[in-house]
Amino acid sequence: MKTPIDFYWFSGTGNTLLAVNRMAEIFRKSGSEVFLHKIEKTKSEEISLDNIIGLAFPVAYQSTYPVVWNFINKLPKTGKETRIFMVDTLMAFSGGVVGPLRAILQKKGYRTIGAKEISMPNNFLPVKVNPDNNRKKVGKGLLAAEEYAHSILRGTSRWGRIPLLSDLIF
Ligand SMILES: Cc1cc2nc3c(=O)[nH]c(=O)nc-3n(C[C@H](O)[C@H](O)[C@H](O)COP(=O)(O)O)c2cc1C
């Protein structure tokens, strides 16, 4: 039987949740059990270390929100090489998330199996939003989410980083 996936997510304006739902759909189609959990309603100390863990969050101010960092910082250490992957959504540039997050998780004993940043519109901008462009961007982002989910299933996903740059920004 496949290892179940616990997908912990936070989404401010909905983009990240769209990506999470699309990825969950792909995982379920492949026969995996997927459980979605809101980060803000979950105690890190109580998560299962036997399942595969997914983390999903938006980029904000070239990092992410404190509620997400609090959740991550309080994740328990694991002696089981618990597999973990991340996905974030962003408008353009995250800088200080992917690399530092990998370092934190590896120090706690997790096996970091994949990281992906997905471009999405900024729903918060007070400028004239072009709905057609936004729809296209969301469509492209969701295709990227699908492809990423498939790569996790195939075991070809990677958690890359740009060490110096991301550490400096972090
Ligand atoms: C307060 C705020 C700060 C943001 N900061 C960044 C940023 O630093 N870099 C970036 O590329 N996008 C940034 N964005 C865009 C969001 O990351 C992007 O729209 C994301 O998909 C939002 O996800 P959500 O709908 O799940 O909250 C920001 C958006 C908001 C509302």
CSV table of N, CA and C and ligand atoms in Angstrom, one decimal, residues 11-16 58-62 65 89-93 120-124, ligand 1:
chain,number,residue,atom,x,y,z
A,11,SER,N,-3.2,29.5,2.7
A,11,SER,CA,-3.4,30.3,1.5
A,11,SER,C,-4.1,31.6,1.9
A,12,GLY,N,-3.6,32.7,1.5
A,12,GLY,CA,-4.2,34.0,1.8
A,12,GLY,C,-5.3,34.4,0.9
A,13,THR,N,-5.0,34.4,-0.4
A,13,THR,CA,-6.1,34.8,-1.4
A,13,THR,C,-6.6,33.6,-2.3
A,14,GLY,N,-6.1,32.4,-2.0
A,14,GLY,CA,-6.7,31.2,-2.7
A,14,GLY,C,-5.8,30.5,-3.7
A,15,ASN,N,-4.8,31.2,-4.2
A,15,ASN,CA,-3.9,30.6,-5.2
A,15,ASN,C,-3.3,29.3,-4.7
A,16,THR,N,-2.8,29.3,-3.6
A,16,THR,CA,-2.1,28.1,-3.0
A,16,THR,C,-3.0,27.0,-2.9
A,58,PRO,N,2.0,30.6,0.4
A,58,PRO,CA,2.3,31.7,-0.5
A,58,PRO,C,3.6,32.3,-0.1
A,59,VAL,N,4.2,32.9,-1.1
A,59,VAL,CA,5.4,33.8,-0.8
A,59,VAL,C,4.8,35.2,-0.4
A,60,ALA,N,5.4,35.7,0.6
A,60,ALA,CA,5.1,37.1,1.0
A,60,ALA,C,6.3,37.8,1.5
A,61,TYR,N,6.6,39.0,0.9
A,61,TYR,CA,7.7,39.8,1.3
A,61,TYR,C,9.0,38.9,1.1
A,62,GLN,N,9.1,38.3,0.0
A,62,GLN,CA,10.3,37.4,-0.3
A,62,GLN,C,10.6,36.4,0.7
A,65,TYR,N,4.7,33.9,5.4
A,65,TYR,CA,4.0,34.5,6.6
A,65,TYR,C,4.5,33.8,7.9
A,89,THR,N,3.4,29.4,-4.0
A,89,THR,CA,3.0,30.1,-5.1
A,89,THR,C,3.4,31.6,-4.9
A,90,LEU,N,3.8,32.2,-6.0
A,90,LEU,CA,4.3,33.5,-5.9
A,90,LEU,C,4.1,34.3,-7.2
A,91,MET,N,4.2,35.6,-7.1
A,91,MET,CA,4.1,36.4,-8.3
A,91,MET,C,5.3,36.4,-9.1
A,92,ALA,N,6.5,36.6,-8.5
A,92,ALA,CA,7.7,36.7,-9.3
A,92,ALA,C,8.9,36.1,-8.6
A,93,PHE,N,9.2,36.5,-7.3
A,93,PHE,CA,10.5,36.2,-6.7
A,93,PHE,C,10.3,35.9,-5.3
A,120,MET,N,1.8,32.6,-9.9
A,120,MET,CA,0.4,32.9,-9.9
A,120,MET,C,0.2,34.4,-9.9
A,121,PRO,N,-1.0,34.8,-10.2
A,121,PRO,CA,-1.3,36.3,-10.1
A,121,PRO,C,-1.3,36.8,-8.7
A,122,ASN,N,-1.0,38.1,-8.6
A,122,ASN,CA,-1.2,38.7,-7.2
A,122,ASN,C,-2.6,39.3,-7.2
A,123,ASN,N,-3.4,38.6,-6.4
A,123,ASN,CA,-4.8,39.1,-6.3
A,123,ASN,C,-5.0,40.3,-5.4
A,124,PHE,N,-3.9,40.7,-4.8
A,124,PHE,CA,-4.0,41.8,-3.8
A,124,PHE,C,-3.7,43.2,-4.4
B,1,LIG,C1,1.2,40.8,1.3
B,1,LIG,C2,1.7,40.1,0.0
B,1,LIG,C3,3.1,40.0,-0.2
B,1,LIG,C4,3.6,39.4,-1.3
B,1,LIG,N1,4.9,39.3,-1.5
B,1,LIG,C5,5.4,38.7,-2.6
B,1,LIG,C6,6.8,38.6,-2.9
B,1,LIG,O1,7.7,39.0,-2.1
B,1,LIG,N2,7.3,38.0,-4.0
B,1,LIG,C7,6.4,37.4,-4.9
B,1,LIG,O2,6.8,36.9,-5.9
B,1,LIG,N3,5.0,37.5,-4.7
B,1,LIG,C8,4.5,38.1,-3.6
B,1,LIG,N4,3.2,38.2,-3.4
B,1,LIG,C9,2.3,37.5,-4.4
B,1,LIG,C10,1.8,36.2,-3.8
B,1,LIG,O3,2.9,35.4,-3.4
B,1,LIG,C11,1.0,35.4,-4.8
B,1,LIG,O4,-0.1,36.1,-5.3
B,1,LIG,C12,0.5,34.1,-4.2
B,1,LIG,O5,0.1,33.2,-5.3
B,1,LIG,C13,-0.6,34.2,-3.2
B,1,LIG,O6,-1.0,33.0,-2.7
B,1,LIG,P1,-2.3,32.8,-1.9
B,1,LIG,O7,-3.5,33.2,-2.8
B,1,LIG,O8,-2.4,31.4,-1.6
B,1,LIG,O9,-2.2,33.7,-0.7
B,1,LIG,C14,2.7,38.8,-2.3
B,1,LIG,C15,1.3,38.9,-2.1
B,1,LIG,C16,0.8,39.5,-1.0
B,1,LIG,C17,-0.7,39.6,-0.7
